[in-house]
Coordinates of C-alpha atoms in Angstrom, one line a residue:
M23 CA -63.2 111.9 101.8
K24 CA -63.5 114.9 104.2
K25 CA -59.7 115.4 104.2
L26 CA -58.8 114.3 100.7
F27 CA -58.0 117.3 98.5
F28 CA -56.1 117.5 95.2
G29 CA -55.6 121.3 94.8
R30 CA -57.0 124.3 93.1
D31 CA -57.5 125.0 89.4
D32 CA -55.1 127.9 89.1
A33 CA -51.5 128.1 90.2
E34 CA -51.9 131.2 92.3
S35 CA -54.7 129.8 94.5
D36 CA -53.0 126.4 94.6
F37 CA -49.8 128.0 95.8
A38 CA -51.7 130.0 98.5
D39 CA -53.4 126.8 99.7
G40 CA -50.1 125.1 100.2
L41 CA -50.4 122.1 97.9
L42 CA -48.3 123.7 95.1
R43 CA -45.8 125.2 97.5
D44 CA -45.3 122.0 99.5
G45 CA -46.0 119.5 96.8
F46 CA -44.5 121.1 93.7
Q47 CA -43.5 118.4 91.2
S48 CA -40.1 119.1 89.7
T49 CA -40.0 118.5 86.0
Y50 CA -37.4 118.8 83.3
A51 CA -38.8 122.2 82.3
S52 CA -38.7 123.6 85.9
E53 CA -35.2 122.3 86.5
A54 CA -34.0 123.8 83.2
V55 CA -35.4 127.2 84.1
L56 CA -34.0 127.0 87.6
A57 CA -30.5 126.2 86.3
G58 CA -30.7 129.0 83.7
R59 CA -30.4 126.6 80.7
K60 CA -33.8 127.6 79.4
S61 CA -35.7 130.9 79.5
L62 CA -38.8 130.3 77.4
V63 CA -41.4 127.8 78.8
V64 CA -44.1 126.9 76.3
G65 CA -47.1 124.8 77.2
R66 CA -50.8 124.4 76.7
K67 CA -53.3 125.8 79.2
G68 CA -53.2 123.9 82.4
S69 CA -49.9 122.2 81.7
G70 CA -48.1 123.8 84.6
K71 CA -46.4 127.0 83.2
S72 CA -47.8 129.2 85.9
A73 CA -47.1 126.6 88.6
I74 CA -43.4 126.8 87.7
C75 CA -43.5 130.6 87.7
A76 CA -45.3 130.7 91.0
H77 CA -42.8 128.2 92.5
L78 CA -39.8 130.3 91.4
A79 CA -41.4 133.6 92.5
G80 CA -42.4 132.1 95.8
G81 CA -39.0 131.0 97.0
G82 CA -38.1 128.2 94.6
Y83 CA -35.4 130.3 93.1
P84 CA -32.5 131.0 95.5
G85 CA -31.9 134.6 94.2
H86 CA -34.1 137.7 93.9
T87 CA -37.1 137.7 91.5
A88 CA -39.6 140.1 90.0
L89 CA -42.9 139.0 88.6
I90 CA -44.7 140.7 85.7
T91 CA -48.2 139.7 84.8
P92 CA -49.8 142.2 82.4
D93 CA -53.6 142.8 82.5
D94 CA -55.9 144.3 79.9
A95 CA -54.9 147.9 80.8
A96 CA -51.2 147.1 80.6
G97 CA -51.7 145.2 77.3
D98 CA -53.5 148.2 75.8
E99 CA -50.6 150.5 76.7
I100 CA -48.1 148.2 75.0
R101 CA -50.3 147.7 71.9
R102 CA -50.6 151.5 71.5
F103 CA -46.8 152.1 71.9
E104 CA -45.0 152.7 68.6
L105 CA -41.9 154.6 67.5
Q106 CA -41.4 156.1 64.0
G107 CA -38.6 154.3 62.2
L108 CA -39.1 151.0 63.9
T109 CA -41.3 148.0 63.1
A110 CA -44.0 147.3 65.7
D111 CA -42.0 144.2 66.9
T112 CA -38.9 146.3 67.5
A113 CA -40.7 149.2 69.0
K114 CA -42.6 147.0 71.5
S115 CA -39.3 145.3 72.4
L116 CA -38.1 148.7 73.6
I117 CA -41.0 149.3 76.0
W118 CA -40.4 145.8 77.4
R119 CA -36.6 146.6 77.8
Y120 CA -37.6 149.8 79.7
L121 CA -39.7 147.7 82.0
F122 CA -36.9 145.2 82.6
A123 CA -34.4 148.1 83.1
V124 CA -36.6 149.7 85.8
H125 CA -37.1 146.5 87.7
A126 CA -33.3 145.8 87.5
A127 CA -32.6 149.4 88.7
Q128 CA -34.9 149.1 91.6
H129 CA -33.3 145.8 92.6
V130 CA -29.7 147.0 92.3
T131 CA -30.4 150.2 94.3
Q132 CA -32.1 148.2 97.1
H133 CA -29.4 145.5 97.0
A134 CA -26.7 148.2 97.4
D135 CA -28.0 148.8 100.9
T136 CA -27.0 145.3 101.9
H137 CA -23.3 146.0 101.0
K138 CA -22.9 148.1 104.2
R139 CA -20.7 150.7 102.3
W140 CA -20.4 154.1 103.9
R141 CA -21.2 155.7 100.5
A142 CA -22.9 154.0 97.5
P143 CA -21.1 154.1 94.1
G144 CA -21.9 157.0 91.9
S145 CA -23.7 154.8 89.4
V146 CA -26.1 153.6 92.2
R147 CA -26.8 157.2 93.3
A148 CA -27.5 158.2 89.7
L149 CA -30.0 155.3 89.4
K150 CA -31.7 156.3 92.6
D151 CA -32.0 159.9 91.3
F152 CA -33.5 158.6 88.0
L153 CA -36.0 156.4 89.8
Q154 CA -37.1 159.2 92.1
A155 CA -37.3 161.8 89.4
N156 CA -39.6 159.5 87.3
D157 CA -41.8 158.2 90.2
E158 CA -40.3 154.7 89.8
S159 CA -38.9 154.3 93.3
D160 CA -41.9 152.5 94.8
G161 CA -43.0 150.3 91.9
G162 CA -46.7 150.9 91.6
R163 CA -49.1 149.7 89.0
L164 CA -47.7 148.1 85.8
T165 CA -50.0 150.3 83.7
D166 CA -48.6 153.5 85.2
R167 CA -45.1 152.3 84.8
L168 CA -45.7 151.6 81.1
R169 CA -47.2 155.1 80.6
R170 CA -44.1 156.6 82.2
G171 CA -41.9 154.5 79.9
T172 CA -43.9 155.6 76.9
R173 CA -43.5 159.2 77.8
L174 CA -39.8 158.9 78.3
L175 CA -39.1 156.9 75.1
Q176 CA -41.3 159.0 72.9
S177 CA -39.7 162.3 74.1
A178 CA -36.3 163.7 74.6
T179 CA -36.7 163.9 78.4
L180 CA -34.5 160.8 79.2
S181 CA -31.1 162.4 78.9
V182 CA -27.8 160.5 79.2
K183 CA -26.5 163.3 81.4
M184 CA -29.0 162.2 84.0
F185 CA -26.9 159.2 84.7
G186 CA -23.5 160.6 84.2
F187 CA -22.6 158.0 81.6
E188 CA -21.7 160.1 78.5
A189 CA -19.2 157.4 77.5
S190 CA -22.0 155.0 76.8
V191 CA -23.5 157.1 74.0
S192 CA -22.9 155.8 70.5
A193 CA -21.6 158.0 67.7
G194 CA -25.2 158.8 66.8
G195 CA -25.2 161.8 69.0
E196 CA -26.8 163.0 72.2
P197 CA -29.7 160.6 73.1
G198 CA -32.0 163.6 73.7
G199 CA -30.9 165.3 70.5
S200 CA -32.5 165.5 67.1
G201 CA -30.3 163.1 65.2
G202 CA -32.0 160.2 63.5
S203 CA -35.6 158.8 63.6
E204 CA -37.8 158.8 66.7
G205 CA -36.9 155.1 67.1
A206 CA -33.2 155.7 66.8
Q207 CA -33.3 158.4 69.5
A208 CA -35.3 156.2 71.8
T209 CA -32.9 153.3 71.3
R210 CA -29.9 155.4 72.3
R211 CA -31.7 156.7 75.4
L212 CA -32.6 153.2 76.4
D213 CA -29.1 151.9 75.7
A214 CA -27.8 154.6 78.1
L215 CA -30.2 153.6 80.9
E216 CA -29.3 149.9 80.5
A217 CA -25.6 150.8 80.6
G218 CA -26.2 152.7 83.8
V219 CA -27.9 149.7 85.4
R220 CA -25.1 147.3 84.3
T221 CA -22.5 149.7 85.7
A222 CA -24.2 149.7 89.0
F223 CA -24.2 145.9 89.1
E224 CA -20.5 145.9 88.2
D225 CA -19.6 148.6 90.8
L226 CA -21.2 146.5 93.5
G227 CA -19.4 143.3 92.2
C228 CA -22.6 141.5 91.4
V229 CA -21.7 140.4 87.8
T230 CA -20.0 137.2 88.9
A231 CA -20.7 133.5 88.7
R232 CA -21.0 133.4 92.6
E233 CA -24.0 135.8 92.5
K234 CA -27.4 134.5 91.5
P235 CA -28.8 136.6 88.6
F236 CA -31.8 138.8 89.3
L237 CA -34.6 136.8 87.7
I238 CA -37.5 138.6 85.9
L239 CA -40.5 136.3 85.4
V240 CA -43.3 137.1 82.8
D241 CA -46.5 135.2 82.9
Q242 CA -50.2 135.4 82.0
L243 CA -49.7 136.7 78.5
E244 CA -53.0 135.1 77.5
Q245 CA -54.7 138.0 79.4
V246 CA -53.5 140.5 76.8
W247 CA -53.7 138.2 73.7
Q248 CA -56.2 139.2 71.1
G249 CA -54.8 137.5 68.0
D250 CA -54.4 140.7 66.0
S251 CA -51.1 142.1 64.6
D252 CA -50.6 144.3 67.6
S253 CA -50.9 141.3 69.9
H254 CA -48.3 139.4 67.8
A255 CA -46.0 142.4 68.0
L256 CA -46.5 142.6 71.8
V257 CA -45.4 139.0 72.3
T258 CA -42.7 139.1 69.7
G259 CA -41.4 142.3 71.3
L260 CA -41.3 140.6 74.6
L261 CA -39.2 137.7 73.2
L262 CA -36.8 140.2 71.6
G263 CA -36.6 142.3 74.8
A264 CA -35.9 139.2 76.9
K265 CA -33.2 138.0 74.6
H266 CA -31.6 141.5 74.8
V267 CA -31.3 141.3 78.6
V268 CA -28.4 138.8 78.4
A269 CA -26.4 141.1 76.1
A270 CA -27.3 144.2 78.2
Y271 CA -26.6 142.9 81.7
G272 CA -24.5 139.8 81.3
H273 CA -24.7 137.5 84.3
A274 CA -26.5 140.1 86.5
V275 CA -30.0 139.8 85.1
R276 CA -32.0 137.1 83.2
C277 CA -35.6 136.6 82.1
A278 CA -37.9 133.6 82.1
L279 CA -41.0 133.8 80.0
F280 CA -44.1 131.5 80.3
V281 CA -46.1 131.4 77.1
R282 CA -49.1 129.4 76.1
A283 CA -48.4 127.1 73.2
D284 CA -51.1 128.4 70.8
I285 CA -49.8 132.0 71.3
Y286 CA -46.2 131.0 70.7
D287 CA -47.0 128.8 67.7
A288 CA -49.0 131.6 66.1
L289 CA -45.9 133.9 66.0
N290 CA -44.1 134.4 62.7
F291 CA -41.1 136.6 62.7
A292 CA -37.6 136.7 61.2
D293 CA -35.7 136.0 64.3
G294 CA -37.8 133.0 65.5
D295 CA -35.0 130.6 64.9
K296 CA -32.8 132.4 67.5
F297 CA -35.1 131.2 70.3
R298 CA -34.9 127.4 69.7
S299 CA -32.2 126.8 72.3
D300 CA -34.0 128.9 74.9
E301 CA -37.3 127.0 74.4
V302 CA -38.6 124.1 76.5
R303 CA -42.0 122.5 76.0
I304 CA -43.8 121.1 79.0
T305 CA -44.8 117.5 78.6
W306 CA -46.3 115.1 81.2
S307 CA -46.0 111.4 81.2
P308 CA -48.6 109.1 82.8
A309 CA -46.1 108.2 85.5
A310 CA -45.5 111.9 86.4
L311 CA -49.3 112.5 86.6
R312 CA -49.7 109.5 88.9
A313 CA -46.9 110.9 91.1
L314 CA -48.6 114.2 91.2
A315 CA -51.8 112.6 92.4
R316 CA -50.0 110.6 95.0
A317 CA -48.1 113.6 96.3
R318 CA -51.2 115.7 96.7
A319 CA -53.2 112.9 98.4
S320 CA -50.3 112.5 100.9
L321 CA -50.2 116.2 101.6
S322 CA -54.0 116.5 102.2
L323 CA -54.2 113.3 104.3
E324 CA -51.0 114.4 106.2
R325 CA -49.4 111.0 105.8
P326 CA -47.5 109.1 103.1
V327 CA -49.9 107.4 100.6
S328 CA -48.5 104.6 98.4
D329 CA -49.4 103.9 94.8
D330 CA -51.2 100.7 95.9
E331 CA -53.2 102.5 98.6
L332 CA -54.3 105.3 96.3
W333 CA -55.3 103.1 93.3
D334 CA -56.6 100.1 95.2
G335 CA -58.0 101.7 98.4
V336 CA -58.9 105.4 98.0
F337 CA -59.9 104.7 94.3
P338 CA -61.2 101.5 92.9
R339 CA -58.6 99.2 91.3
R340 CA -60.4 99.3 87.9
V341 CA -63.1 101.2 86.1
V342 CA -65.0 99.5 83.3
G343 CA -62.2 96.9 83.2
E344 CA -59.4 99.4 82.8
C345 CA -56.7 100.2 85.4
T346 CA -58.0 103.4 87.2
P347 CA -55.0 105.7 86.7
D348 CA -54.8 104.7 83.0
Y349 CA -58.6 105.3 82.7
L350 CA -58.2 108.8 84.1
V351 CA -55.1 109.8 82.1
R352 CA -56.6 108.5 78.8
R353 CA -59.7 110.5 79.3
S354 CA -57.9 113.7 80.0
L355 CA -55.5 115.9 78.0
A356 CA -52.5 114.7 80.1
R357 CA -51.8 117.9 82.0
P358 CA -51.9 118.7 85.7
R359 CA -55.0 120.9 85.8
D360 CA -57.0 118.2 84.0
I361 CA -55.9 115.5 86.5
I362 CA -56.5 117.7 89.5
Q363 CA -60.0 118.5 88.3
F364 CA -60.9 114.9 87.3
L365 CA -59.6 113.6 90.7
T366 CA -61.6 116.3 92.5
L367 CA -64.8 115.4 90.7
C368 CA -64.3 111.8 91.7
R369 CA -63.7 112.7 95.3
D370 CA -66.8 115.1 95.4
A371 CA -69.1 112.4 93.9
A372 CA -68.0 109.9 96.7
D373 CA -68.4 112.6 99.4
R374 CA -71.9 113.5 98.3
S375 CA -72.8 109.8 98.5
G376 CA -71.3 109.6 102.0
R377 CA -68.9 106.9 101.0
P378 CA -65.6 106.4 102.8
T379 CA -63.7 105.7 99.6
I380 CA -64.3 106.4 95.9
Q381 CA -66.2 103.7 94.0
E382 CA -66.5 102.9 90.3
D383 CA -69.9 104.6 90.0
D384 CA -68.3 107.8 91.4
V385 CA -65.6 107.8 88.7
L386 CA -68.2 107.2 86.0
E387 CA -70.3 110.1 87.2
A388 CA -67.3 112.3 87.3
T389 CA -66.4 111.3 83.8
E390 CA -69.6 112.8 82.4
Q391 CA -69.1 116.1 84.2
F392 CA -65.4 116.3 83.4
S393 CA -66.1 115.7 79.6
R394 CA -68.5 118.6 79.5
W395 CA -66.1 120.8 81.3
K396 CA -63.3 120.0 79.0
L397 CA -65.3 120.6 75.8
D398 CA -66.2 124.0 77.2
D399 CA -62.7 124.6 78.3
L400 CA -61.3 123.7 74.8
A401 CA -63.6 126.3 73.4
K402 CA -62.4 129.0 75.8
E403 CA -58.7 128.0 75.4
Y404 CA -58.8 129.3 71.8
N405 CA -61.3 132.1 72.1
V406 CA -59.9 134.7 69.8
G407 CA -60.1 133.9 66.1
F408 CA -62.1 130.7 65.6
P409 CA -65.7 131.8 65.9
F410 CA -67.1 128.8 64.0
L411 CA -66.2 125.9 66.3
R412 CA -69.8 125.5 67.7
P413 CA -71.4 124.4 64.4
V414 CA -68.3 122.2 63.7
F415 CA -68.6 120.5 67.1
A416 CA -72.3 119.8 66.3
Q417 CA -71.3 117.7 63.3
F418 CA -69.8 115.1 65.7
E419 CA -72.8 115.0 68.1
N420 CA -74.5 111.7 68.8
A421 CA -72.5 109.9 66.1
G422 CA -69.6 107.5 66.4
Y423 CA -66.2 108.5 67.7
A424 CA -64.5 106.9 64.7
V425 CA -64.8 109.4 61.8
G426 CA -63.7 109.0 58.2
R427 CA -62.2 112.0 56.5
N428 CA -64.6 111.7 53.6
E429 CA -67.5 111.3 56.1
F430 CA -66.5 114.6 57.9
T431 CA -66.1 116.3 54.5
T432 CA -69.7 115.4 53.6
R433 CA -70.9 116.7 57.0
F434 CA -69.0 119.9 56.6
D435 CA -70.1 120.5 53.1
A436 CA -73.7 120.4 54.3
I437 CA -73.0 123.5 56.6
R438 CA -70.3 125.2 54.6
D439 CA -72.4 127.8 52.8
N440 CA -74.1 128.7 56.1
I441 CA -70.7 129.1 57.9
H442 CA -69.2 131.1 55.0
E443 CA -72.2 133.4 55.2
R444 CA -72.0 133.9 59.0
Y445 CA -68.2 134.1 59.1
S446 CA -67.4 135.8 55.7
A447 CA -64.1 137.1 57.0
Y448 CA -62.7 133.5 57.0
T449 CA -64.0 132.0 53.8
E450 CA -60.5 131.5 52.2
Q451 CA -59.4 129.1 55.0
L452 CA -62.7 127.6 56.0
T453 CA -62.5 124.2 54.2
A454 CA -63.0 120.7 55.5
T455 CA -59.3 120.0 55.3
S456 CA -58.2 123.0 57.2
V457 CA -60.8 122.4 59.9
V458 CA -59.6 118.8 60.4
D459 CA -56.0 120.1 60.7
A460 CA -57.2 122.6 63.3
L461 CA -59.2 120.1 65.3
Y462 CA -56.2 117.8 65.4
G463 CA -53.9 120.7 66.4
I464 CA -56.1 121.6 69.4
G465 CA -56.3 118.0 70.5
F466 CA -60.0 117.3 69.7
L467 CA -59.2 114.8 66.9
G468 CA -56.6 112.0 66.7
V469 CA -55.5 110.1 63.6
C470 CA -55.0 106.3 63.2
R471 CA -51.4 105.4 62.4
G472 CA -50.5 101.8 62.3
N473 CA -52.1 100.1 65.3
D474 CA -52.2 103.3 67.4
V475 CA -54.3 106.5 67.5
V476 CA -52.0 109.6 67.7
Y477 CA -53.1 112.9 69.2
A478 CA -51.5 116.3 69.1
G479 CA -48.5 116.2 71.5
D480 CA -47.8 112.6 70.7
S481 CA -46.4 113.5 67.3
Q482 CA -45.0 116.6 65.6
W483 CA -46.6 115.5 62.3
P484 CA -49.9 117.1 61.3
V485 CA -52.7 115.0 59.8
Q486 CA -51.5 113.9 56.3
P487 CA -53.7 114.2 53.3
Y488 CA -53.8 110.4 52.8
E489 CA -54.8 109.6 56.4
E490 CA -58.4 108.8 56.4
N491 CA -59.3 107.4 59.8
L492 CA -59.9 110.0 62.5
R493 CA -60.9 109.6 66.2
I494 CA -62.5 111.9 68.7
H495 CA -60.4 112.2 71.8
P496 CA -61.9 110.0 74.6
C497 CA -62.0 113.2 76.8
F498 CA -64.8 114.7 74.7
R499 CA -66.8 111.6 73.7
P500 CA -69.3 111.7 76.7
A501 CA -70.1 115.4 76.2
L502 CA -70.9 114.8 72.5
G503 CA -72.8 111.5 73.1
C504 CA -70.2 109.5 71.1
R505 CA -70.4 106.2 73.0
T506 CA -69.5 103.7 70.2
P507 CA -67.1 103.7 67.3
R508 CA -69.8 104.1 64.6
G509 CA -72.8 105.5 66.5
A510 CA -76.0 105.2 64.5
S511 CA -76.2 102.1 62.3
D512 CA -76.3 104.1 59.1
G513 CA -73.4 106.3 60.0
T514 CA -75.4 109.6 59.9
V515 CA -75.9 112.2 62.6
H516 CA -79.1 112.2 64.6
A517 CA -79.2 115.7 66.1
G518 CA -80.7 116.1 69.6
R519 CA -80.6 112.4 70.7
V520 CA -79.8 112.2 74.4
H521 CA -77.9 109.0 75.5
Q522 CA -78.9 107.2 78.6
G523 CA -76.7 107.9 81.5
S524 CA -75.9 111.4 80.4
M525 CA -76.0 114.0 83.2
V526 CA -77.2 116.7 80.9
G527 CA -80.8 116.0 82.0
A528 CA -83.5 118.0 80.2
Q529 CA -80.9 120.0 78.4
N530 CA -79.9 117.9 75.4
H531 CA -76.5 117.9 73.7
A532 CA -77.5 120.3 71.0
A533 CA -78.6 122.9 73.6
F534 CA -75.4 122.3 75.6
L535 CA -73.3 123.0 72.5
R536 CA -75.1 126.2 71.8
N537 CA -73.7 127.5 75.1
V538 CA -70.1 126.5 74.4
S539 CA -67.8 129.4 73.8
T540 CA -66.0 129.4 70.5
T541 CA -62.3 129.1 69.9
D542 CA -59.2 130.0 67.9
A543 CA -57.2 127.3 66.2
G544 CA -54.8 129.6 64.4
F545 CA -57.1 130.6 61.5
Q546 CA -56.4 133.9 59.7
T547 CA -59.0 136.2 58.3
D548 CA -59.1 136.6 54.5
R549 CA -56.6 138.8 52.8
H550 CA -58.9 141.7 52.0
V551 CA -60.1 141.7 55.6
R552 CA -56.5 141.8 56.9
L553 CA -55.7 144.7 54.5
L554 CA -58.6 146.7 55.9
E555 CA -57.5 146.0 59.5
E556 CA -53.9 146.9 58.8
T557 CA -54.9 150.1 57.1
A558 CA -57.1 151.1 60.1
L559 CA -54.1 150.3 62.4
A560 CA -51.8 152.4 60.2
L561 CA -54.1 155.4 60.4
S562 CA -54.4 155.0 64.2
R563 CA -50.6 155.0 64.4
L564 CA -50.4 158.2 62.3
Q565 CA -53.1 159.8 64.4
R566 CA -51.1 159.2 67.6
Q567 CA -47.9 160.3 66.0
L568 CA -49.6 163.5 64.8
A569 CA -50.9 164.2 68.3
R570 CA -47.4 164.3 69.8
S571 CA -45.8 166.1 66.8
G572 CA -44.5 169.6 66.6
L573 CA -46.0 170.5 63.3
P574 CA -47.1 174.1 62.6
A575 CA -50.8 174.5 63.2
A576 CA -51.7 174.8 59.5
S577 CA -49.8 171.6 58.6
H578 CA -51.1 169.8 61.6
T579 CA -54.7 170.6 60.5
E580 CA -54.0 169.5 56.9
V581 CA -52.6 166.1 57.9
Q582 CA -55.4 165.6 60.4
E583 CA -58.0 166.2 57.7
V584 CA -56.4 163.7 55.4
I585 CA -56.4 161.0 58.1
E586 CA -60.0 161.7 59.0
L587 CA -61.0 161.5 55.4
L588 CA -59.2 158.2 54.9
N589 CA -60.7 156.8 58.1
D590 CA -64.2 157.6 56.8
Q591 CA -63.4 155.8 53.5
I592 CA -62.3 152.5 55.1
D593 CA -65.1 152.5 57.7
V594 CA -66.9 149.7 55.8
L595 CA -66.5 146.3 57.3
P596 CA -66.6 143.1 55.2
I597 CA -69.9 141.9 56.7
P598 CA -72.3 139.6 54.8
G599 CA -74.3 141.6 52.3
S600 CA -71.9 144.6 52.3
G601 CA -70.9 143.9 48.7
L602 CA -67.3 144.7 49.5
T603 CA -65.1 142.6 47.1
P604 CA -61.3 142.0 47.4
S605 CA -60.7 144.1 44.2
M606 CA -62.6 147.0 45.8
V607 CA -60.5 146.7 48.9
D608 CA -57.3 146.7 46.8
D609 CA -58.4 149.9 45.0
L610 CA -59.3 151.5 48.3
I611 CA -56.0 150.7 49.9
G612 CA -54.2 152.0 46.8
E613 CA -56.0 155.3 47.2
V614 CA -54.9 155.4 50.9
I615 CA -51.3 154.8 49.9
E616 CA -51.5 157.6 47.3
R617 CA -52.9 160.1 49.8
L618 CA -50.3 159.3 52.4
A619 CA -47.5 159.7 49.8
Q620 CA -49.0 163.1 48.8
S621 CA -49.1 164.3 52.4
H622 CA -45.5 163.1 52.9
A623 CA -44.4 165.1 49.8
R624 CA -46.3 168.2 51.0
L625 CA -44.5 168.2 54.3
N626 CA -41.2 167.7 52.6
D627 CA -41.9 170.7 50.4
L628 CA -42.6 172.8 53.5
G629 CA -39.2 172.0 55.0
L630 CA -40.5 169.5 57.5
R631 CA -38.6 166.5 56.2
D632 CA -37.1 165.5 59.6
E633 CA -40.4 165.6 61.6
P634 CA -41.2 162.1 62.9
V635 CA -44.8 162.4 61.5
T636 CA -43.4 163.2 58.0
R637 CA -41.2 160.1 58.2
R638 CA -44.1 157.9 59.5
L639 CA -46.3 158.9 56.5
A640 CA -43.6 157.4 54.3
D641 CA -43.2 154.4 56.6
E642 CA -46.9 153.5 56.6
A643 CA -47.3 154.0 52.8
R644 CA -44.4 151.6 52.2
A645 CA -45.8 149.0 54.6
L646 CA -49.2 149.1 53.0
R647 CA -47.7 148.9 49.5
R648 CA -45.8 145.9 50.7
A649 CA -49.0 144.3 52.0
L650 CA -50.6 144.8 48.6
G651 CA -47.7 143.1 47.0
G652 CA -45.8 146.1 45.7
A653 CA -42.4 147.5 46.5
V654 CA -40.6 146.1 49.6
G655 CA -39.7 148.6 52.3
G656 CA -39.7 149.3 56.0
G657 CA -42.8 150.4 57.7
G658 CA -44.6 150.8 61.0
G659 CA -46.5 147.6 60.9
S660 CA -45.7 144.3 62.6
D661 CA -43.8 141.7 60.8
S662 CA -44.9 139.0 63.1
S663 CA -48.2 138.2 61.5
S664 CA -47.4 138.7 57.8

C-alpha cells in the first residue's frame, strides 16, 4: 500500500509525476491524431483529452509542437476582438489564424538555423524582421500576443511590403489601404502573413511528405467558456481557423484541438458539417480501463502486475458478490479520471487501516466518498447555464433509484413555480420533459430499453417520449441515498433521511446538496433575455469600434451620446418582479434598431459612408432586426448560438 499509486487527477501533474509519461495508454483517438487522420478530439471531462495533448507535447509526437492553453485573460481578449464587416465567428477565426501564423513563423525561423546555410532565404529573413518589429521573437504571454494581433489586424500597420510578397496580394488592393470593410482589409493582411510563412517553409524544403508537420495543439478551452454568444464565437472561430491551416500551409503545419463534449455539442454554425471527418470521440471500454489500472499498478510497484494479481491479490476478487473491476467500472462514468480517483480512494482506505492489501470494506468505504465526489463534479462540469440543478437533484434524494417519468413529472411540478420564479430567464425551457432530457444527456439518468439500462454514451438516441422507466446512474446513488429500486414503500420522497452506512455523518444529504455547485446542461435563456443580451453586446461592439474610429470630433460625440442613451434604456434586467415582458423587450429592441439606423443615415449624409463605424451601425441594426424576426442580413453578431 505504501508504494501503490494510480496517478494524479489532472494530465499535467500526472505527466510530471511520470505515470502518464511512462504509462500512457494508446487509444484509437490518440493514434488517429498522431497519424494526422483526425484533428478534433472531443470528450467529456476526465476522458483523457488533455492526457493525449500532454503526451504529444511531451515527446509523443516525433516532430516539433507548440501548445496553446488560453486562460481567462486570453479568453477576454478573443471575446472582445471584432472586425466590422465580419460575423463574430469569422472575426475570431482571424485572431486564431494570426496566433497560428506567429507560432509557425517562430518555428520556421528557428528551424532555418538547423539547415546550416551560409545565408537564410529572403522569406525567412523577412519573417525574422516581422517578428522582431512586433515583439514576437521570444514568445511571451499569450494575452500579450493576442493584444498585438488585435492591434495589427484592426489597423493598417501590417503591410505586405514588410514581407516583400506583393505577389500574394489579391485584386482587392493594398492590404494596408482603404479598400473594403475593416474585416476585408484585415483578411488581406493576414493572407499576406500566411503566404510569407508558407513561402519560408517552401524555401527551406519543409513542405514534403518526409518532414513531420509542425503541430499546434490547443487545449483547456473550458477555462474560457462562459456559454454566451461570444464564447460560442470564440470556439467556432478556433475551429474555422484550424481548418484554414491546412489550406494556408499545406503539409508544413497542422492543428489538433481538444474540446470538451458539452462545449462542442453546444455549437451551432453553418459549417459544422465540414468537421465530421476531422472529429474523433473518446470512448473507453471496460477492458481498456482495466488495462490502465494494471499498467499504473505495475509502474508504481516497479514490477509487472498481472490481471489475476491485481484483482485477486491487491484488490478483493469480489465486492458485494460482483467481480471487482466490473463493480468499479459500473459505479463510475467509464473514463480514466474516474477510475484513477476510485482506485486511489480504495488504496487510501486500506492504507489508513494498515492493511497490506485492499479489502471489500475498503472498496465499500471508497464507494461512498467517490459517489459524493462525482455528484459534486457533475455539477461543476456543467457550471455555466444550468443554475437550477440543485433543487432538481433534491427531488431524487432518499427515494428509489428506479424513477418513472410520470413520477418525476409530479415531483417537478411541485417545485416548478418556485424554480420559475428564482430562474425567470429560463422559464420557456424549464419543463419536466426538458429536465429529463438534460439529466440523461449529462449521464445522471439512464433509460430502460429492452432488458438493459442505457446511459448517455451507450446510445446516440435521447430519451424518447414513450420511454417511461428511468434509472439513476449507480455512480450517484450512494450520495443521494438511493439504496433500493423503489426507496420508501409509498414511492414518495422523504427529505432529510440519512441512510445507515453513509459517511456524510452529521451533515445530511439535503445539507450536502445545498453545497453542490450547479451546472449547465445546454439550456438557453428565454428569447427576450437573449435579445437583451445580444443588444448589450451589439452596443459594446459599437463602443469599441467608435473608440478606434477616425470620426470628426462632433460626429464622434454624437454617436457616443446615442450609444450611451441606448445603454441606459436596456439597463433593465429580466429579474423576478421587474415587470419586463417579452413584448416590452421587442418594443425596446425595435427602438434601438431605429436609433442605430438613424445614426447610420446621419453619418452617410455627412460623407462618412466608408468609415468602419458607419458600416458597423448598419451591420448591428441588421443583426438585431434578424434576431427580432425581421429582414435577413449580415451583422456583427455570432451565428453560432442562434
